[in-house]
PDB file of C-alpha atoms in Angstrom:
ATOM      1  CA  MET F 106      30.604 -35.629 -32.376  1.00 44.00           C
ATOM      2  CA  SER F 107      30.648 -31.868 -32.088  1.00 49.00           C
ATOM      3  CA  GLU F 108      27.982 -31.675 -34.770  1.00 48.00           C
ATOM      4  CA  SER F 109      25.806 -34.122 -32.846  1.00 48.00           C
ATOM      5  CA  LYS F 110      26.199 -32.001 -29.652  1.00 48.00           C
ATOM      6  CA  SER F 111      25.330 -28.863 -31.804  1.00 50.00           C
ATOM      7  CA  ASN F 112      22.167 -30.358 -32.989  1.00 49.00           C
ATOM      8  CA  LYS F 113      21.206 -31.465 -29.502  1.00 45.00           C
ATOM      9  CA  HIS F 114      21.803 -27.970 -28.206  1.00 47.00           C
ATOM     10  CA  ILE F 115      19.793 -26.354 -30.954  1.00 49.00           C
ATOM     11  CA  THR F 116      16.921 -28.964 -30.287  1.00 52.00           C
ATOM     12  CA  PHE F 117      16.904 -28.170 -26.600  1.00 48.00           C
ATOM     13  CA  PHE F 118      17.015 -24.418 -27.331  1.00 56.00           C
ATOM     14  CA  ASN F 119      14.008 -24.735 -29.710  1.00 62.00           C
ATOM     15  CA  ALA F 120      11.988 -26.802 -27.269  1.00 60.00           C
ATOM     16  CA  ARG F 121      12.593 -24.344 -24.468  1.00 69.00           C
ATOM     17  CA  LEU F 122      11.801 -21.354 -26.752  1.00 76.00           C
ATOM     18  CA  THR F 123       8.539 -22.988 -27.839  1.00 75.00           C
ATOM     19  CA  SER F 124       7.724 -23.754 -24.248  1.00 74.00           C
ATOM     20  CA  THR F 125       8.371 -20.073 -23.188  1.00 81.00           C
ATOM     21  CA  ILE F 126       6.334 -18.804 -25.937  1.00 84.00           C
ATOM     22  CA  SER F 127       3.466 -21.048 -25.329  1.00 81.00           C
ATOM     23  CA  ILE F 128       3.400 -20.139 -21.603  1.00 83.00           C
ATOM     24  CA  SER F 129       3.758 -16.409 -22.353  1.00 87.00           C
ATOM     25  CA  LEU F 130       0.753 -16.575 -24.632  1.00 86.00           C
ATOM     26  CA  VAL F 131      -1.322 -18.225 -21.974  1.00 84.00           C
ATOM     27  CA  LEU F 132      -0.173 -15.778 -19.341  1.00 88.00           C
ATOM     28  CA  PHE F 133      -1.064 -12.941 -21.620  1.00 90.00           C
ATOM     29  CA  ILE F 134      -4.549 -14.154 -21.933  1.00 86.00           C
ATOM     30  CA  LEU F 135      -4.769 -14.367 -18.075  1.00 86.00           C
ATOM     31  CA  GLY F 136      -3.418 -10.816 -17.875  1.00 89.00           C
ATOM     32  CA  VAL F 137      -5.981  -9.546 -20.310  1.00 87.00           C
ATOM     33  CA  ILE F 138      -8.670 -11.022 -18.051  1.00 86.00           C
ATOM     34  CA  ALA F 139      -7.110  -9.367 -14.959  1.00 86.00           C
ATOM     35  CA  LEU F 140      -6.849  -6.026 -16.722  1.00 87.00           C
ATOM     36  CA  MET F 141     -10.533  -6.423 -17.754  1.00 84.00           C
ATOM     37  CA  GLY F 142     -11.326  -6.958 -14.137  1.00 83.00           C
ATOM     38  CA  VAL F 143      -9.337  -3.775 -13.026  1.00 83.00           C
ATOM     39  CA  LEU F 144     -11.075  -1.730 -15.860  1.00 83.00           C
ATOM     40  CA  ALA F 145     -14.638  -3.082 -14.795  1.00 81.00           C
ATOM     41  CA  THR F 146     -13.881  -2.142 -11.152  1.00 81.00           C
ATOM     42  CA  GLN F 147     -12.612   1.382 -12.055  1.00 81.00           C
ATOM     43  CA  LEU F 148     -15.427   1.995 -14.541  1.00 79.00           C
ATOM     44  CA  SER F 149     -18.135   0.778 -11.963  1.00 80.00           C
ATOM     45  CA  MET F 150     -16.501   3.290  -9.334  1.00 80.00           C
ATOM     46  CA  TYR F 151     -16.541   6.122 -11.985  1.00 79.00           C
ATOM     47  CA  VAL F 152     -20.179   5.515 -12.789  1.00 78.00           C
ATOM     48  CA  LYS F 153     -21.220   5.214  -9.263  1.00 79.00           C
ATOM     49  CA  GLU F 154     -19.413   8.399  -8.113  1.00 78.00           C
ATOM     50  CA  ASN F 155     -21.163  10.316 -11.044  1.00 78.00           C
ATOM     51  CA  ILE F 156     -24.496   9.301  -9.634  1.00 77.00           C
ATOM     52  CA  GLY F 157     -25.645  11.334  -6.623  1.00 80.00           C
ATOM     53  CA  PHE F 158     -28.767  13.265  -5.350  1.00 83.00           C
ATOM     54  CA  SER F 159     -30.146  16.654  -5.178  1.00 85.00           C
ATOM     55  CA  ILE F 160     -31.104  18.315  -1.939  1.00 86.00           C
ATOM     56  CA  VAL F 161     -33.824  20.961  -2.805  1.00 86.00           C
ATOM     57  CA  LEU F 162     -33.814  23.730  -0.286  1.00 86.00           C
ATOM     58  CA  LYS F 163     -36.893  25.618   1.177  1.00 85.00           C
ATOM     59  CA  GLU F 164     -37.478  29.223   0.087  1.00 81.00           C
ATOM     60  CA  SER F 165     -37.286  30.127   3.774  1.00 81.00           C
ATOM     61  CA  ALA F 166     -33.829  28.506   4.247  1.00 80.00           C
ATOM     62  CA  LYS F 167     -31.241  31.076   5.654  1.00 83.00           C
ATOM     63  CA  GLU F 168     -27.851  31.373   4.119  1.00 83.00           C
ATOM     64  CA  SER F 169     -26.277  30.238   7.465  1.00 85.00           C
ATOM     65  CA  GLN F 170     -28.379  27.130   7.377  1.00 85.00           C
ATOM     66  CA  ILE F 171     -27.418  26.388   3.909  1.00 83.00           C
ATOM     67  CA  LYS F 172     -23.641  26.786   4.640  1.00 86.00           C
ATOM     68  CA  ARG F 173     -23.940  24.734   7.769  1.00 86.00           C
ATOM     69  CA  LEU F 174     -25.679  21.943   5.795  1.00 86.00           C
ATOM     70  CA  GLN F 175     -23.080  22.099   2.965  1.00 86.00           C
ATOM     71  CA  LYS F 176     -20.206  21.947   5.576  1.00 88.00           C
ATOM     72  CA  LYS F 177     -21.842  18.928   7.234  1.00 86.00           C
ATOM     73  CA  LEU F 178     -22.068  17.208   3.866  1.00 86.00           C
ATOM     74  CA  ASP F 179     -18.456  17.928   2.861  1.00 87.00           C
ATOM     75  CA  THR F 180     -17.219  16.200   6.128  1.00 87.00           C
ATOM     76  CA  ALA F 181     -19.670  13.239   5.776  1.00 87.00           C
ATOM     77  CA  PRO F 182     -17.897   9.759   4.968  1.00 88.00           C
ATOM     78  CA  TYR F 183     -20.238   9.064   2.184  1.00 86.00           C
ATOM     79  CA  VAL F 184     -19.823  12.388   0.177  1.00 87.00           C
ATOM     80  CA  LYS F 185     -17.215  12.788  -2.558  1.00 87.00           C
ATOM     81  CA  ALA F 186     -18.157  16.395  -3.558  1.00 87.00           C
ATOM     82  CA  THR F 187     -20.893  18.974  -3.199  1.00 88.00           C
ATOM     83  CA  GLN F 188     -22.022  21.864  -5.256  1.00 87.00           C
ATOM     84  CA  PHE F 189     -24.507  24.683  -4.204  1.00 87.00           C
ATOM     85  CA  ILE F 190     -26.733  25.761  -7.092  1.00 87.00           C
ATOM     86  CA  SER F 191     -28.591  29.092  -6.412  1.00 84.00           C
ATOM     87  CA  LYS F 192     -31.965  29.778  -7.992  1.00 81.00           C
ATOM     88  CA  GLU F 193     -30.349  32.180 -10.527  1.00 81.00           C
ATOM     89  CA  ASP F 194     -27.868  29.455 -11.625  1.00 81.00           C
ATOM     90  CA  ALA F 195     -30.705  26.795 -11.851  1.00 79.00           C
ATOM     91  CA  LEU F 196     -32.642  29.120 -13.981  1.00 76.00           C
ATOM     92  CA  LYS F 197     -29.783  29.780 -16.362  1.00 79.00           C
ATOM     93  CA  GLU F 198     -29.139  25.933 -16.694  1.00 77.00           C
ATOM     94  CA  LEU F 199     -32.900  25.403 -17.502  1.00 73.00           C
ATOM     95  CA  GLU F 200     -32.901  28.256 -19.969  1.00 73.00           C
ATOM     96  CA  VAL F 201     -29.897  26.570 -21.796  1.00 76.00           C
ATOM     97  CA  GLU F 202     -31.821  23.186 -21.905  1.00 73.00           C
ATOM     98  CA  ILE F 203     -35.202  24.475 -23.145  1.00 72.00           C
ATOM     99  CA  GLY F 204     -33.969  27.342 -25.167  1.00 72.00           C
ATOM    100  CA  GLU F 205     -36.078  30.038 -23.416  1.00 73.00           C
ATOM    101  CA  ASN F 206     -36.434  31.777 -20.031  1.00 71.00           C
ATOM    102  CA  PRO F 207     -39.277  30.461 -17.939  1.00 67.00           C
ATOM    103  CA  GLU F 208     -39.201  33.672 -15.928  1.00 68.00           C
ATOM    104  CA  ASP F 209     -40.242  35.698 -18.940  1.00 68.00           C
ATOM    105  CA  LEU F 210     -43.316  33.468 -19.394  1.00 67.00           C
ATOM    106  CA  LEU F 211     -44.370  33.026 -15.761  1.00 69.00           C
ATOM    107  CA  GLY F 212     -43.211  36.444 -14.323  1.00 69.00           C
ATOM    108  CA  PHE F 213     -41.242  34.872 -11.524  1.00 69.00           C
ATOM    109  CA  ASN F 214     -38.492  32.177 -10.984  1.00 71.00           C
ATOM    110  CA  PRO F 215     -40.254  28.857 -10.345  1.00 73.00           C
ATOM    111  CA  LEU F 216     -36.950  27.146  -9.338  1.00 77.00           C
ATOM    112  CA  LYS F 217     -35.451  26.590  -5.919  1.00 82.00           C
ATOM    113  CA  ALA F 218     -31.774  26.460  -4.649  1.00 85.00           C
ATOM    114  CA  SER F 219     -30.288  23.179  -4.224  1.00 88.00           C
ATOM    115  CA  ILE F 220     -27.145  21.337  -3.267  1.00 87.00           C
ATOM    116  CA  GLU F 221     -25.884  18.641  -5.711  1.00 88.00           C
ATOM    117  CA  VAL F 222     -24.170  15.757  -3.914  1.00 88.00           C
ATOM    118  CA  LYS F 223     -21.802  13.231  -5.536  1.00 88.00           C
ATOM    119  CA  LEU F 224     -21.508   9.978  -3.535  1.00 85.00           C
ATOM    120  CA  LYS F 225     -18.537   7.774  -2.934  1.00 85.00           C
ATOM    121  CA  ALA F 226     -18.821   4.431  -4.827  1.00 82.00           C
ATOM    122  CA  ASP F 227     -19.353   2.340  -1.652  1.00 80.00           C
ATOM    123  CA  TYR F 228     -22.511   4.319  -0.770  1.00 81.00           C
ATOM    124  CA  ALA F 229     -23.984   4.508  -4.334  1.00 80.00           C
ATOM    125  CA  HIS F 230     -26.952   2.026  -3.822  1.00 78.00           C
ATOM    126  CA  PRO F 231     -30.549   2.556  -2.727  1.00 77.00           C
ATOM    127  CA  ASP F 232     -30.319   1.243   0.740  1.00 79.00           C
ATOM    128  CA  SER F 233     -27.547   3.672   1.628  1.00 81.00           C
ATOM    129  CA  LEU F 234     -29.358   6.594   0.094  1.00 80.00           C
ATOM    130  CA  GLN F 235     -32.521   5.793   2.137  1.00 81.00           C
ATOM    131  CA  TRP F 236     -30.414   5.874   5.310  1.00 83.00           C
ATOM    132  CA  ILE F 237     -28.655   9.082   4.324  1.00 83.00           C
ATOM    133  CA  GLU F 238     -32.137  10.715   3.442  1.00 81.00           C
ATOM    134  CA  LYS F 239     -33.420   9.841   6.943  1.00 82.00           C
ATOM    135  CA  GLY F 240     -30.297  11.265   8.585  1.00 81.00           C
ATOM    136  CA  LEU F 241     -30.401  14.474   6.572  1.00 80.00           C
ATOM    137  CA  ASN F 242     -34.073  15.121   7.109  1.00 78.00           C
ATOM    138  CA  LYS F 243     -33.634  14.734  10.957  1.00 77.00           C
ATOM    139  CA  GLY F 244     -30.645  17.033  11.166  1.00 67.00           C
ATOM    140  CA  THR F 245     -32.029  20.259   9.551  1.00 73.00           C
ATOM    141  CA  THR F 246     -35.221  22.109   8.661  1.00 77.00           C
ATOM    142  CA  ALA F 247     -33.766  23.754   5.525  1.00 81.00           C
ATOM    143  CA  ILE F 248     -34.360  20.766   3.267  1.00 83.00           C
ATOM    144  CA  ASP F 249     -37.576  20.714   1.208  1.00 82.00           C
ATOM    145  CA  GLU F 250     -37.034  17.463  -0.471  1.00 85.00           C
ATOM    146  CA  ILE F 251     -34.251  15.052  -1.590  1.00 83.00           C
ATOM    147  CA  VAL F 252     -34.359  13.823  -5.183  1.00 82.00           C
ATOM    148  CA  TYR F 253     -32.519  10.797  -6.545  1.00 79.00           C
ATOM    149  CA  GLN F 254     -33.031   8.274  -9.265  1.00 77.00           C
ATOM    150  CA  LYS F 255     -33.747   5.014  -7.410  1.00 74.00           C
ATOM    151  CA  ASP F 256     -34.451   2.964 -10.592  1.00 75.00           C
ATOM    152  CA  LEU F 257     -31.185   4.178 -12.182  1.00 74.00           C
ATOM    153  CA  LEU F 258     -29.185   3.286  -9.158  1.00 76.00           C
ATOM    154  CA  LYS F 259     -30.715  -0.179  -8.908  1.00 78.00           C
ATOM    155  CA  MET F 260     -30.079  -0.734 -12.609  1.00 81.00           C
ATOM    156  CA  VAL F 261     -26.444   0.308 -12.361  1.00 78.00           C
ATOM    157  CA  ASN F 262     -25.780  -1.839  -9.315  1.00 78.00           C
ATOM    158  CA  ASP F 263     -27.526  -4.863 -10.927  1.00 82.00           C
ATOM    159  CA  ASN F 264     -25.505  -4.553 -14.217  1.00 82.00           C
ATOM    160  CA  ILE F 265     -22.136  -4.020 -12.383  1.00 80.00           C
ATOM    161  CA  ARG F 266     -22.940  -7.197 -10.278  1.00 82.00           C
ATOM    162  CA  ARG F 267     -23.879  -9.116 -13.421  1.00 86.00           C
ATOM    163  CA  ILE F 268     -20.669  -8.089 -15.193  1.00 82.00           C
ATOM    164  CA  GLY F 269     -18.544  -9.009 -12.183  1.00 80.00           C
ATOM    165  CA  LEU F 270     -20.051 -12.506 -12.061  1.00 86.00           C
ATOM    166  CA  ILE F 271     -19.459 -12.942 -15.839  1.00 86.00           C
ATOM    167  CA  LEU F 272     -15.739 -11.903 -15.470  1.00 81.00           C
ATOM    168  CA  LEU F 273     -15.338 -14.158 -12.399  1.00 82.00           C
ATOM    169  CA  CYS F 274     -16.678 -17.134 -14.189  1.00 86.00           C
ATOM    170  CA  LEU F 275     -14.606 -16.420 -17.276  1.00 82.00           C
ATOM    171  CA  ALA F 276     -11.412 -16.003 -15.196  1.00 80.00           C
ATOM    172  CA  ILE F 277     -12.059 -19.456 -13.472  1.00 84.00           C
ATOM    173  CA  VAL F 278     -12.599 -21.208 -16.684  1.00 84.00           C
ATOM    174  CA  LEU F 279      -9.534 -19.643 -18.346  1.00 79.00           C
ATOM    175  CA  MET F 280      -7.518 -20.431 -15.259  1.00 78.00           C
ATOM    176  CA  ILE F 281      -8.428 -24.011 -15.609  1.00 82.00           C
ATOM    177  CA  ILE F 282      -7.662 -24.070 -19.373  1.00 80.00           C
ATOM    178  CA  SER F 283      -4.393 -22.251 -18.805  1.00 76.00           C
ATOM    179  CA  PHE F 284      -3.290 -24.745 -16.080  1.00 77.00           C
ATOM    180  CA  ALA F 285      -3.998 -27.541 -18.415  1.00 79.00           C
ATOM    181  CA  LEU F 286      -2.112 -25.912 -21.430  1.00 76.00           C
ATOM    182  CA  ILE F 287       0.937 -25.126 -19.277  1.00 75.00           C
ATOM    183  CA  SER F 288       0.909 -28.515 -17.669  1.00 77.00           C
ATOM    184  CA  ASN F 289       0.770 -30.216 -21.060  1.00 78.00           C
ATOM    185  CA  THR F 290       3.784 -27.944 -22.345  1.00 74.00           C
ATOM    186  CA  ILE F 291       5.839 -28.875 -19.229  1.00 76.00           C
ATOM    187  CA  ARG F 292       4.874 -32.527 -19.398  1.00 77.00           C
ATOM    188  CA  LEU F 293       6.379 -32.676 -22.944  1.00 76.00           C
ATOM    189  CA  THR F 294       9.556 -31.442 -21.614  1.00 74.00           C
ATOM    190  CA  ALA F 295       9.536 -34.015 -18.800  1.00 75.00           C
ATOM    191  CA  TYR F 296       8.698 -36.705 -21.344  1.00 76.00           C
ATOM    192  CA  SER F 297      11.829 -36.018 -23.232  1.00 76.00           C
ATOM    193  CA  LYS F 298      13.846 -36.417 -19.996  1.00 77.00           C
ATOM    194  CA  ARG F 299      12.074 -39.496 -18.648  1.00 80.00           C
ATOM    195  CA  PHE F 300      14.932 -41.894 -18.997  1.00 80.00           C
ATOM    196  CA  ILE F 301      17.284 -39.357 -17.338  1.00 82.00           C
ATOM    197  CA  ILE F 302      14.825 -39.241 -14.451  1.00 80.00           C
ATOM    198  CA  HIS F 303      14.790 -43.174 -14.270  1.00 76.00           C
ATOM    199  CA  THR F 304      18.583 -43.251 -14.321  1.00 83.00           C
ATOM    200  CA  MET F 305      18.802 -40.678 -11.527  1.00 82.00           C
ATOM    201  CA  LYS F 306      16.376 -42.756  -9.527  1.00 80.00           C
ATOM    202  CA  LEU F 307      18.420 -45.878 -10.132  1.00 80.00           C
ATOM    203  CA  VAL F 308      21.593 -44.286  -8.655  1.00 82.00           C
ATOM    204  CA  GLY F 309      19.722 -43.415  -5.451  1.00 81.00           C
ATOM    205  CA  ALA F 310      18.490 -39.831  -6.009  1.00 81.00           C
ATOM    206  CA  THR F 311      15.594 -38.820  -3.895  1.00 83.00           C
ATOM    207  CA  PRO F 312      12.438 -37.661  -5.550  1.00 80.00           C
ATOM    208  CA  GLY F 313      13.021 -34.141  -4.158  1.00 82.00           C
ATOM    209  CA  PHE F 314      16.559 -34.090  -5.613  1.00 85.00           C
ATOM    210  CA  ILE F 315      15.134 -35.163  -9.082  1.00 82.00           C
ATOM    211  CA  ARG F 316      12.322 -32.743  -9.017  1.00 83.00           C
ATOM    212  CA  LYS F 317      14.464 -29.730  -8.048  1.00 86.00           C
ATOM    213  CA  PRO F 318      16.248 -28.896 -11.363  1.00 84.00           C
ATOM    214  CA  PHE F 319      13.119 -29.340 -13.309  1.00 83.00           C
ATOM    215  CA  ILE F 320      11.015 -27.160 -11.070  1.00 86.00           C
ATOM    216  CA  LEU F 321      13.736 -24.457 -10.965  1.00 89.00           C
ATOM    217  CA  SER F 322      14.236 -24.594 -14.817  1.00 85.00           C
ATOM    218  CA  ASN F 323      10.485 -24.195 -15.433  1.00 85.00           C
ATOM    219  CA  ILE F 324      10.076 -21.388 -12.862  1.00 89.00           C
ATOM    220  CA  VAL F 325      12.813 -19.515 -14.871  1.00 89.00           C
ATOM    221  CA  ASN F 326      10.841 -20.214 -17.971  1.00 87.00           C
ATOM    222  CA  GLY F 327       7.683 -18.951 -16.245  1.00 88.00           C
ATOM    223  CA  ILE F 328       9.365 -15.850 -15.178  1.00 92.00           C
ATOM    224  CA  ILE F 329      10.706 -15.154 -18.598  1.00 91.00           C
ATOM    225  CA  ALA F 330       7.218 -15.854 -20.137  1.00 90.00           C
ATOM    226  CA  ALA F 331       5.611 -13.624 -17.536  1.00 92.00           C
ATOM    227  CA  PHE F 332       7.790 -10.696 -18.611  1.00 93.00           C
ATOM    228  CA  VAL F 333       7.158 -11.319 -22.282  1.00 93.00           C
ATOM    229  CA  ALA F 334       3.395 -11.274 -21.401  1.00 92.00           C
ATOM    230  CA  ILE F 335       3.737  -8.111 -19.482  1.00 93.00           C
ATOM    231  CA  GLY F 336       5.422  -6.501 -22.367  1.00 93.00           C
ATOM    232  CA  MET F 337       2.477  -7.489 -24.571  1.00 93.00           C
ATOM    233  CA  LEU F 338       0.090  -6.219 -22.044  1.00 92.00           C
ATOM    234  CA  THR F 339       1.956  -2.810 -21.841  1.00 91.00           C
ATOM    235  CA  GLY F 340       1.790  -2.617 -25.656  1.00 91.00           C
ATOM    236  CA  CYS F 341      -2.091  -3.129 -25.604  1.00 89.00           C
ATOM    237  CA  VAL F 342      -2.521  -0.486 -22.832  1.00 87.00           C
ATOM    238  CA  TYR F 343      -0.444   2.014 -24.648  1.00 87.00           C
ATOM    239  CA  TYR F 344      -2.524   1.431 -27.775  1.00 87.00           C
ATOM    240  CA  LEU F 345      -5.789   1.760 -25.956  1.00 84.00           C
ATOM    241  CA  MET F 346      -4.510   5.122 -24.333  1.00 84.00           C
ATOM    242  CA  SER F 347      -3.529   6.428 -27.871  1.00 84.00           C
ATOM    243  CA  GLU F 348      -6.857   5.410 -29.290  1.00 82.00           C
ATOM    244  CA  ILE F 349      -9.342   6.158 -26.497  1.00 78.00           C
ATOM    245  CA  ASP F 350      -9.696   9.529 -24.928  1.00 75.00           C
ATOM    246  CA  ASN F 351      -9.417   9.630 -21.074  1.00 73.00           C
ATOM    247  CA  PHE F 352      -8.558   5.803 -20.976  1.00 74.00           C
ATOM    248  CA  TYR F 353      -5.810   6.700 -18.571  1.00 73.00           C
ATOM    249  CA  THR F 354      -8.260   7.806 -15.941  1.00 73.00           C
ATOM    250  CA  LEU F 355      -9.382   4.080 -15.650  1.00 75.00           C
ATOM    251  CA  VAL F 356      -5.972   2.490 -15.386  1.00 78.00           C
ATOM    252  CA  SER F 357      -3.811   3.824 -12.762  1.00 79.00           C
ATOM    253  CA  ILE F 358      -0.062   2.964 -12.401  1.00 84.00           C
ATOM    254  CA  GLN F 359      -0.931   1.058  -9.070  1.00 86.00           C
ATOM    255  CA  SER F 360      -3.597  -1.091 -10.777  1.00 85.00           C
ATOM    256  CA  LEU F 361      -1.392  -1.777 -13.842  1.00 87.00           C
ATOM    257  CA  MET F 362       1.412  -2.776 -11.515  1.00 90.00           C
ATOM    258  CA  MET F 363      -1.059  -5.105  -9.673  1.00 90.00           C
ATOM    259  CA  VAL F 364      -1.960  -6.785 -12.902  1.00 90.00           C
ATOM    260  CA  TYR F 365       1.794  -7.295 -13.758  1.00 92.00           C
ATOM    261  CA  VAL F 366       2.426  -8.808 -10.243  1.00 93.00           C
ATOM    262  CA  ILE F 367      -0.466 -11.221 -10.805  1.00 90.00           C
ATOM    263  CA  VAL F 368       0.863 -12.329 -14.126  1.00 91.00           C
ATOM    264  CA  LEU F 369       4.312 -12.855 -12.676  1.00 93.00           C
ATOM    265  CA  LEU F 370       2.957 -14.868  -9.638  1.00 92.00           C
ATOM    266  CA  LEU F 371       0.737 -16.926 -12.075  1.00 89.00           C
ATOM    267  CA  GLY F 372       3.771 -17.636 -14.151  1.00 89.00           C
ATOM    268  CA  ILE F 373       5.844 -18.899 -11.166  1.00 91.00           C
ATOM    269  CA  THR F 374       2.994 -20.708  -9.404  1.00 90.00           C
ATOM    270  CA  ILE F 375       1.497 -22.616 -12.389  1.00 86.00           C
ATOM    271  CA  THR F 376       4.918 -23.724 -13.747  1.00 86.00           C
ATOM    272  CA  ALA F 377       6.159 -24.946 -10.281  1.00 88.00           C
ATOM    273  CA  ILE F 378       2.933 -26.910  -9.685  1.00 87.00           C
ATOM    274  CA  SER F 379       2.832 -28.363 -13.247  1.00 83.00           C
ATOM    275  CA  SER F 380       6.607 -29.318 -12.973  1.00 83.00           C
ATOM    276  CA  TYR F 381       6.101 -31.032  -9.681  1.00 85.00           C
ATOM    277  CA  PHE F 382       3.129 -33.273 -10.988  1.00 84.00           C
ATOM    278  CA  ALA F 383       4.756 -33.933 -14.453  1.00 80.00           C
ATOM    279  CA  VAL F 384       8.101 -35.064 -13.030  1.00 82.00           C
ATOM    280  CA  ASN F 385       6.285 -37.154 -10.244  1.00 81.00           C
ATOM    281  CA  ARG F 386       4.497 -39.184 -13.011  1.00 80.00           C
ATOM    282  CA  TYR F 387       7.858 -40.394 -14.435  1.00 77.00           C
ATOM    283  CA  ILE F 388       9.405 -40.945 -11.009  1.00 77.00           C
ATOM    284  CA  ARG F 389       6.760 -43.392 -10.223  1.00 75.00           C
ATOM    285  CA  MET F 390       6.996 -45.377 -13.447  1.00 75.00           C
ATOM    286  CA  ASP F 391       8.969 -48.618 -14.038  1.00 72.00           C
ATOM    287  CA  ARG F 392      11.423 -48.662 -16.830  1.00 69.00           C
ATOM    288  CA  ASP F 393       9.232 -50.815 -19.047  1.00 63.00           C
ATOM    289  CA  ASP F 394       6.419 -48.392 -18.778  1.00 65.00           C
ATOM    290  CA  LEU F 395       8.594 -45.640 -19.986  1.00 65.00           C
ATOM    291  CA  TYR F 396       8.693 -47.074 -23.558  1.00 64.00           C
ATOM    292  CA  TYR F 397       4.914 -46.961 -23.852  1.00 61.00           C
ATOM    293  CA  VAL F 398       3.819 -43.624 -22.496  1.00 60.00           C
TER     294      VAL F 398
END
């Protein structure tokens, strides 16, 4: 008798372990997609914030006008950072790029002073830049021209939008597949207890009373599986940080914690919903039907 009970206990443990591992692997895949979404968002912000524009200043611009303009830019809501580049600094940069000093050839410095402006990510698109350009030209007479790469901005925004759409579609498809896989895993557990469910129904147990232990048990499984998946994700992030320079700049602690919370909530939600429908199926069945499912 004790040996029979021991075998049943081992079988139950193995079934629960298999179920937890299956759910954790599915949650790990969902966590990878969530992490990819975070990385794509951070990378797009990084790219956008490194695209800006140059304000070329007039030769007649006074130092007071330049300082006033730069101060105005520093306090503007669309500006992340500014840098003033004098004629001499611009000449040195050009000399490094082309390998010779243009002033020696021409007899004078052909370059003008400028202010390099880095935008915040929300304003890094052509429409915003046109609005910013109009506002700046109205506000001062020190500006000669405003230079920015409209085609590059459009290309960057289009590619980011396209990548975001692909990730969204992939996340939806994987969510459906994950729900189906976890539902099948939980349905197998409910299937093994279908006669116990029928017996509880015969003695007058309400559907809610019958469902409760199954749902709670599977939620616990989902939480355990979520922590296993989180451990696997942490290992992947640690590996990427050790292999890719400056990878940590793309993944902050806050964004990583957000991914972990998403994985945990998915583990609880999907297992609870799957348990509800799996147990309901056997509650509604007659005894004779239970032999043929």
